[in-house]
């Protein structure tokens, strides 16, 4: 990509993430099928070289971490073969919510059951709050684990944006419940009695409000952490095609709305990132007469793909090159699976291709 002027542009690598020791949460997201899991794993591998304990968490219901590392990874932090400071886990926030409700039922006594029932009704009556509550449980679980940095391998864009908006959704929902408390006083306590709770309605109301406040405090803490660029950043992953670049632009805008830091873009599946289409086109024109017809067709299709990729990579640098670290990752002739291949491929994140060669 010799036509890209690199003067005063941010370095085209993710070294800035490796060097930022204060970072605790790194989200990796983008359109489906662009290489988010591979990028997450490679980033985790690089972080493990500089941090004491690194965790990669998959929040995508269609988990791929086990396939990427070629080993079984479960709901608990699983040590990655070949590392003593890198773990991974695959979790489903909705499953965690069901498990949380079951455990609450087990530990609550009969008097508390009505309160739990009312909590359950509340969480099911406000749109999106069930997922938001499960997300808060996920964050509590991750916060309780002793890791320096957590890399989130997220689901495709739409799901991820919902995930990141959960703290705001839950804060608004709980705010409405608290307003109801102020407006209707003892009604909440009486309502809980209808769900089977015994005891004084005022006392029951205080217990309910206490639980909601506790959840709200966790959510506020998560929200503050998400919006602190010293603690949280989001890495956008795409491929050099129209839909993926368009989705990345939407993602960057939405992240900005949520106040979440994002200044890194990884472009995967790039054909010969160190060369541009014009350079390869000149070579093809000079040599195509000496190639068999079938080889000419293959090279011609490859050149068409390369020209298309260069166009969208150019657009990506035009949009983000001044403010973002844009990393071009080469298309390989093999799958990046297993620790050894991930280690080799991850070097491209921190030791970028020289675009001026």
Coordinates of C-alpha atoms in Angstrom, one line a residue:
X1 CA 0.0 0.0 0.0
X2 CA 2.7 2.5 -1.1
X3 CA 0.2 5.3 -1.8
X4 CA -0.7 5.6 1.9
X5 CA 1.0 8.6 3.4
X6 CA 2.2 7.6 6.9
X7 CA 3.6 11.0 8.0
X8 CA 2.3 11.8 11.5
X9 CA -0.3 9.0 11.4
X10 CA -0.8 6.8 14.4
X11 CA 1.4 3.7 14.3
X12 CA -0.4 0.9 12.4
X13 CA -0.2 -1.6 15.3
X14 CA -1.8 -2.6 18.6
X15 CA 1.3 -1.8 20.6
X16 CA -0.5 1.1 22.2
X17 CA -2.8 -1.5 23.9
X18 CA 0.1 -3.6 25.1
X19 CA 1.9 -0.6 26.4
X20 CA -1.1 0.9 28.3
X21 CA -0.7 -0.9 31.6
X22 CA -3.8 0.6 33.2
X23 CA -6.1 -1.2 30.7
X24 CA -8.4 -3.8 32.4
X25 CA -11.1 -4.4 29.8
X26 CA -10.4 -4.8 26.0
X27 CA -13.5 -5.5 23.9
X28 CA -13.0 -6.9 20.4
X29 CA -16.0 -6.7 18.0
X30 CA -17.2 -6.2 14.5
X31 CA -19.4 -7.8 11.8
X32 CA -19.8 -11.6 11.8
X33 CA -17.1 -13.6 10.1
X34 CA -14.4 -10.9 10.1
X35 CA -11.9 -12.7 12.4
X36 CA -12.9 -11.3 15.9
X37 CA -12.0 -14.6 17.7
X38 CA -8.6 -14.8 16.0
X39 CA -7.9 -11.2 16.8
X40 CA -8.9 -11.7 20.4
X41 CA -6.7 -14.7 20.8
X42 CA -3.8 -13.0 19.2
X43 CA -4.2 -10.0 21.4
X44 CA -4.5 -12.2 24.5
X45 CA -1.2 -14.0 23.5
X46 CA 0.6 -10.7 23.1
X47 CA -0.8 -9.3 26.3
X48 CA 0.4 -12.5 28.1
X49 CA 4.0 -11.5 27.3
X50 CA 3.6 -8.3 29.3
X51 CA 1.0 -8.9 32.0
X52 CA 0.9 -11.3 34.9
X53 CA -2.6 -12.8 34.3
X54 CA -4.6 -12.5 31.2
X55 CA -8.2 -13.8 30.6
X56 CA -10.0 -14.1 27.2
X57 CA -13.8 -14.3 27.6
X58 CA -16.1 -15.3 24.8
X59 CA -19.6 -13.6 25.1
X60 CA -20.7 -14.9 21.7
X61 CA -23.3 -17.7 22.1
X62 CA -21.6 -19.4 19.2
X63 CA -18.3 -19.9 20.9
X64 CA -15.1 -20.4 18.9
X65 CA -12.3 -20.1 21.5
X66 CA -12.1 -23.9 21.9
X67 CA -11.6 -24.2 18.1
X68 CA -9.0 -21.4 17.9
X69 CA -6.8 -22.8 20.7
X70 CA -7.6 -26.5 19.8
X71 CA -8.5 -27.4 23.3
X72 CA -11.6 -27.7 25.4
X73 CA -12.6 -24.4 27.1
X74 CA -15.5 -24.2 29.5
X75 CA -17.5 -21.8 31.7
X76 CA -14.6 -21.5 34.2
X77 CA -11.2 -20.0 33.4
X78 CA -9.2 -22.7 31.5
X79 CA -5.4 -22.4 31.4
X80 CA -4.2 -22.3 27.8
X81 CA -1.7 -25.0 26.9
X82 CA 1.9 -23.5 26.7
X83 CA 1.1 -20.6 28.9
X84 CA 1.2 -20.2 32.7
X85 CA -0.5 -16.7 32.7
X86 CA -3.2 -17.0 30.0
X87 CA -6.7 -18.4 30.5
X88 CA -9.9 -18.5 28.5
X89 CA -13.6 -19.1 29.3
X90 CA -16.7 -19.4 27.2
X91 CA -19.9 -18.1 28.9
X92 CA -23.5 -17.4 28.0
X93 CA -24.9 -14.5 30.0
X94 CA -28.5 -15.8 29.7
X95 CA -27.5 -19.2 31.2
X96 CA -25.7 -17.3 34.0
X97 CA -29.0 -15.4 34.7
X98 CA -30.9 -18.6 35.0
X99 CA -28.3 -20.1 37.3
X100 CA -28.3 -16.9 39.4
X101 CA -32.1 -17.2 39.8
X102 CA -31.8 -20.9 40.8
X103 CA -29.2 -20.1 43.4
X104 CA -31.3 -17.3 44.8
X105 CA -34.2 -19.7 45.2
X106 CA -32.0 -22.2 47.0
X107 CA -30.6 -19.7 49.5
X108 CA -33.8 -17.7 50.2
X109 CA -36.1 -18.8 53.0
X110 CA -39.9 -19.0 52.6
X111 CA -40.3 -15.4 53.7
X112 CA -37.9 -14.1 51.1
X113 CA -39.5 -16.1 48.3
X114 CA -42.1 -13.5 47.7
X115 CA -39.4 -10.9 47.4
X116 CA -37.6 -13.0 44.9
X117 CA -40.8 -13.6 43.0
X118 CA -41.4 -9.8 42.8
X119 CA -37.8 -9.3 41.7
X120 CA -38.3 -11.9 39.0
X121 CA -41.6 -10.1 37.8
X122 CA -39.8 -6.8 37.7
X123 CA -36.9 -8.2 35.7
X124 CA -39.2 -9.8 33.2
X125 CA -41.6 -6.8 32.8
X126 CA -39.0 -4.1 31.7
X127 CA -37.8 -4.7 28.1
X128 CA -34.1 -5.7 27.9
X129 CA -33.6 -5.7 31.7
X130 CA -33.3 -9.5 31.8
X131 CA -30.3 -9.5 29.6
X132 CA -28.9 -6.4 31.4
X133 CA -29.2 -8.2 34.7
X134 CA -27.5 -11.2 33.4
X135 CA -24.7 -9.0 32.0
X136 CA -24.3 -7.4 35.5
X137 CA -23.9 -10.9 36.9
X138 CA -21.3 -11.7 34.2
X139 CA -19.3 -8.5 35.1
X140 CA -19.5 -9.3 38.8
X141 CA -18.2 -12.8 38.1
X142 CA -15.3 -11.5 35.9
X143 CA -14.5 -8.8 38.5
X144 CA -14.2 -11.4 41.2
X145 CA -11.6 -13.2 39.2
X146 CA -8.0 -12.2 39.8
X147 CA -6.8 -11.1 36.3
X148 CA -4.8 -8.0 35.2
X149 CA -6.6 -7.6 31.9
X150 CA -9.7 -9.2 30.3
X151 CA -10.1 -9.5 26.6
X152 CA -13.8 -9.9 25.5
X153 CA -14.4 -11.8 22.3
X154 CA -17.8 -10.4 21.6
X155 CA -20.8 -11.5 19.4
X156 CA -21.5 -9.7 16.1
X157 CA -22.0 -6.0 16.1
X158 CA -25.7 -5.7 17.0
X159 CA -25.5 -8.0 19.9
X160 CA -22.4 -6.3 21.2
X161 CA -23.9 -2.8 21.0
X162 CA -26.8 -4.1 23.1
X163 CA -24.3 -5.6 25.6
X164 CA -22.5 -2.3 25.9
X165 CA -25.7 -0.4 26.4
X166 CA -26.9 -2.7 29.2
X167 CA -25.4 -0.5 32.0
X168 CA -27.4 2.5 30.7
X169 CA -30.6 0.4 30.2
X170 CA -30.4 -1.0 33.7
X171 CA -29.6 2.4 35.2
X172 CA -32.7 3.9 33.6
X173 CA -34.9 0.9 34.5
X174 CA -33.8 0.9 38.1
X175 CA -34.3 4.7 38.2
X176 CA -37.9 4.2 37.2
X177 CA -38.4 1.6 39.9
X178 CA -37.0 4.0 42.4
X179 CA -39.3 6.7 41.2
X180 CA -42.2 4.3 41.7
X181 CA -41.0 3.8 45.3
X182 CA -41.1 7.6 45.9
X183 CA -44.5 8.0 44.3
X184 CA -46.4 5.0 45.6
X185 CA -44.7 4.4 48.9
X186 CA -45.9 1.2 50.6
X187 CA -47.6 -0.1 47.5
X188 CA -44.5 -2.0 46.5
X189 CA -44.4 -3.7 49.9
X190 CA -48.1 -4.7 49.6
X191 CA -47.4 -5.9 46.0
X192 CA -44.7 -8.2 47.3
X193 CA -47.1 -9.6 49.8
X194 CA -49.3 -10.6 46.8
X195 CA -46.3 -12.7 45.6
X196 CA -46.2 -14.7 48.8
X197 CA -43.8 -12.7 51.0
X198 CA -44.7 -12.6 54.7
X199 CA -43.8 -9.9 57.2
X200 CA -44.2 -6.2 57.4
X201 CA -44.9 -4.6 53.9
X202 CA -42.6 -1.6 54.8
X203 CA -39.8 -4.0 55.8
X204 CA -40.3 -6.0 52.6
X205 CA -40.2 -2.7 50.5
X206 CA -36.9 -1.8 52.2
X207 CA -35.4 -5.2 51.4
X208 CA -36.5 -4.9 47.7
X209 CA -35.1 -1.4 47.4
X210 CA -31.9 -2.6 49.1
X211 CA -31.4 -5.3 46.5
X212 CA -32.1 -2.9 43.6
X213 CA -29.7 -0.4 45.0
X214 CA -27.0 -3.1 45.3
X215 CA -27.5 -4.0 41.7
X216 CA -27.5 -0.3 40.7
X217 CA -24.2 0.2 42.5
X218 CA -22.6 -2.6 40.5
X219 CA -24.0 -1.3 37.2
X220 CA -22.8 2.3 38.0
X221 CA -19.3 0.9 38.7
X222 CA -19.3 -1.0 35.4
X223 CA -20.6 2.0 33.5
X224 CA -17.9 4.2 35.0
X225 CA -15.2 1.7 34.1
X226 CA -16.6 1.3 30.5
X227 CA -16.4 5.1 30.0
X228 CA -12.9 5.5 31.4
X229 CA -10.3 5.2 28.5
X230 CA -7.6 4.4 31.0
X231 CA -9.5 1.2 31.9
X232 CA -11.5 0.2 28.8
X233 CA -11.0 0.3 25.1
X234 CA -12.7 -1.3 22.1
X235 CA -10.9 -2.8 19.1
X236 CA -13.0 -2.8 15.9
X237 CA -12.3 -5.7 13.5
X238 CA -13.3 -5.7 9.8
X239 CA -12.3 -7.0 6.4
X240 CA -11.8 -4.7 3.3
X241 CA -15.3 -5.0 1.9
X242 CA -18.1 -2.5 1.7
X243 CA -20.5 -4.0 4.3
X244 CA -17.8 -4.6 6.8
X245 CA -16.4 -1.1 6.5
X246 CA -19.9 0.4 6.7
X247 CA -20.6 -1.7 9.9
X248 CA -17.4 -0.5 11.4
X249 CA -18.3 3.1 10.8
X250 CA -21.7 2.5 12.5
X251 CA -19.9 0.7 15.4
X252 CA -17.4 3.6 15.9
X253 CA -20.3 6.1 16.0
X254 CA -22.3 4.0 18.5
X255 CA -19.3 3.5 20.8
X256 CA -18.8 7.3 20.7
X257 CA -22.4 7.7 21.9
X258 CA -21.9 5.4 24.8
X259 CA -18.7 7.2 25.7
X260 CA -16.5 4.1 25.1
X261 CA -13.0 4.6 23.9
X262 CA -12.1 3.2 20.5
X263 CA -8.9 4.1 18.6
X264 CA -7.8 0.8 17.0
X265 CA -9.1 -0.9 13.9
X266 CA -7.8 -4.3 12.7
X267 CA -8.4 -5.1 9.0
X268 CA -8.2 -8.8 8.4
X269 CA -7.8 -11.0 5.3
X270 CA -5.7 -8.4 3.3
X271 CA -4.1 -9.7 0.1
X272 CA -0.4 -8.8 0.1
X273 CA -0.7 -5.7 2.4
X274 CA 2.9 -4.6 1.6
X275 CA 2.0 -4.2 -2.1
X276 CA -0.6 -2.1 -3.9
X277 CA -2.8 -3.2 -6.8
X278 CA -1.0 -0.9 -9.3
X279 CA 2.3 -2.5 -8.5
X280 CA 0.9 -6.0 -8.9
X281 CA -1.0 -5.0 -12.0
X282 CA 2.2 -3.8 -13.7
X283 CA 3.8 -7.2 -12.9
X284 CA 0.8 -9.1 -14.3
X285 CA 0.7 -7.1 -17.5
X286 CA 4.5 -7.7 -18.0
X287 CA 4.2 -11.5 -17.4
X288 CA 0.7 -12.7 -18.3
X289 CA 1.6 -13.7 -21.9
X290 CA 4.0 -16.3 -20.5
X291 CA 1.3 -17.8 -18.2
X292 CA -1.1 -20.6 -19.1
X293 CA -4.7 -19.4 -19.7
X294 CA -5.9 -20.9 -16.4
X295 CA -3.2 -19.1 -14.5
X296 CA -4.1 -15.9 -16.2
X297 CA -7.8 -16.3 -15.1
X298 CA -6.7 -17.0 -11.5
X299 CA -4.4 -14.0 -11.5
X300 CA -7.0 -11.8 -13.1
X301 CA -9.6 -12.7 -10.3
X302 CA -6.9 -12.1 -7.7
X303 CA -6.1 -8.7 -9.2
X304 CA -9.8 -7.7 -9.2
X305 CA -10.1 -8.7 -5.5
X306 CA -6.9 -6.8 -4.7
X307 CA -8.1 -3.6 -6.4
X308 CA -11.4 -3.8 -4.5
X309 CA -9.6 -4.3 -1.2
X310 CA -7.2 -1.4 -1.8
X311 CA -10.2 0.8 -2.5
X312 CA -11.8 0.0 0.9
X313 CA -8.5 0.1 2.7
X314 CA -8.0 3.6 1.3
X315 CA -11.4 4.6 2.5
X316 CA -10.6 3.1 5.9
X317 CA -7.5 5.3 6.2
X318 CA -9.3 8.3 4.9
X319 CA -12.0 7.9 7.6
X320 CA -9.8 6.8 10.5
X321 CA -6.1 7.2 9.6
X322 CA -5.6 10.5 11.4
X323 CA -7.0 9.3 14.8
X324 CA -7.0 5.4 14.8
X325 CA -4.3 2.8 14.7
X326 CA -5.3 0.9 11.6
X327 CA -3.6 -2.5 11.4
X328 CA -3.5 -4.6 8.2
X329 CA -3.4 -8.3 8.8
X330 CA -2.4 -10.5 5.9
X331 CA -4.6 -13.2 4.3
X332 CA -2.7 -16.5 4.8
X333 CA -2.8 -19.8 2.9
X334 CA -3.7 -21.7 6.1
X335 CA -6.0 -21.5 9.0
X336 CA -4.8 -19.8 12.2
X337 CA -5.6 -22.5 14.7
X338 CA -3.5 -23.7 17.7
X339 CA -1.2 -21.9 20.0
X340 CA 1.9 -22.0 17.7
X341 CA 0.1 -20.5 14.7
X342 CA -1.6 -17.9 16.9
X343 CA 1.7 -16.9 18.4
X344 CA 3.3 -16.4 15.0
X345 CA 0.2 -14.6 13.5
X346 CA -0.1 -12.3 16.6
X347 CA 3.3 -10.8 15.8
X348 CA 1.5 -8.9 12.9
X349 CA -0.5 -7.0 15.5
X350 CA 2.6 -5.5 17.1
X351 CA 5.1 -5.7 14.3
X352 CA 3.2 -4.3 11.4
X353 CA 3.8 -4.8 7.7
X354 CA 6.0 -2.0 6.3
X355 CA 3.7 -0.2 3.9
X356 CA 6.5 1.8 2.3
X357 CA 8.5 -1.2 1.1

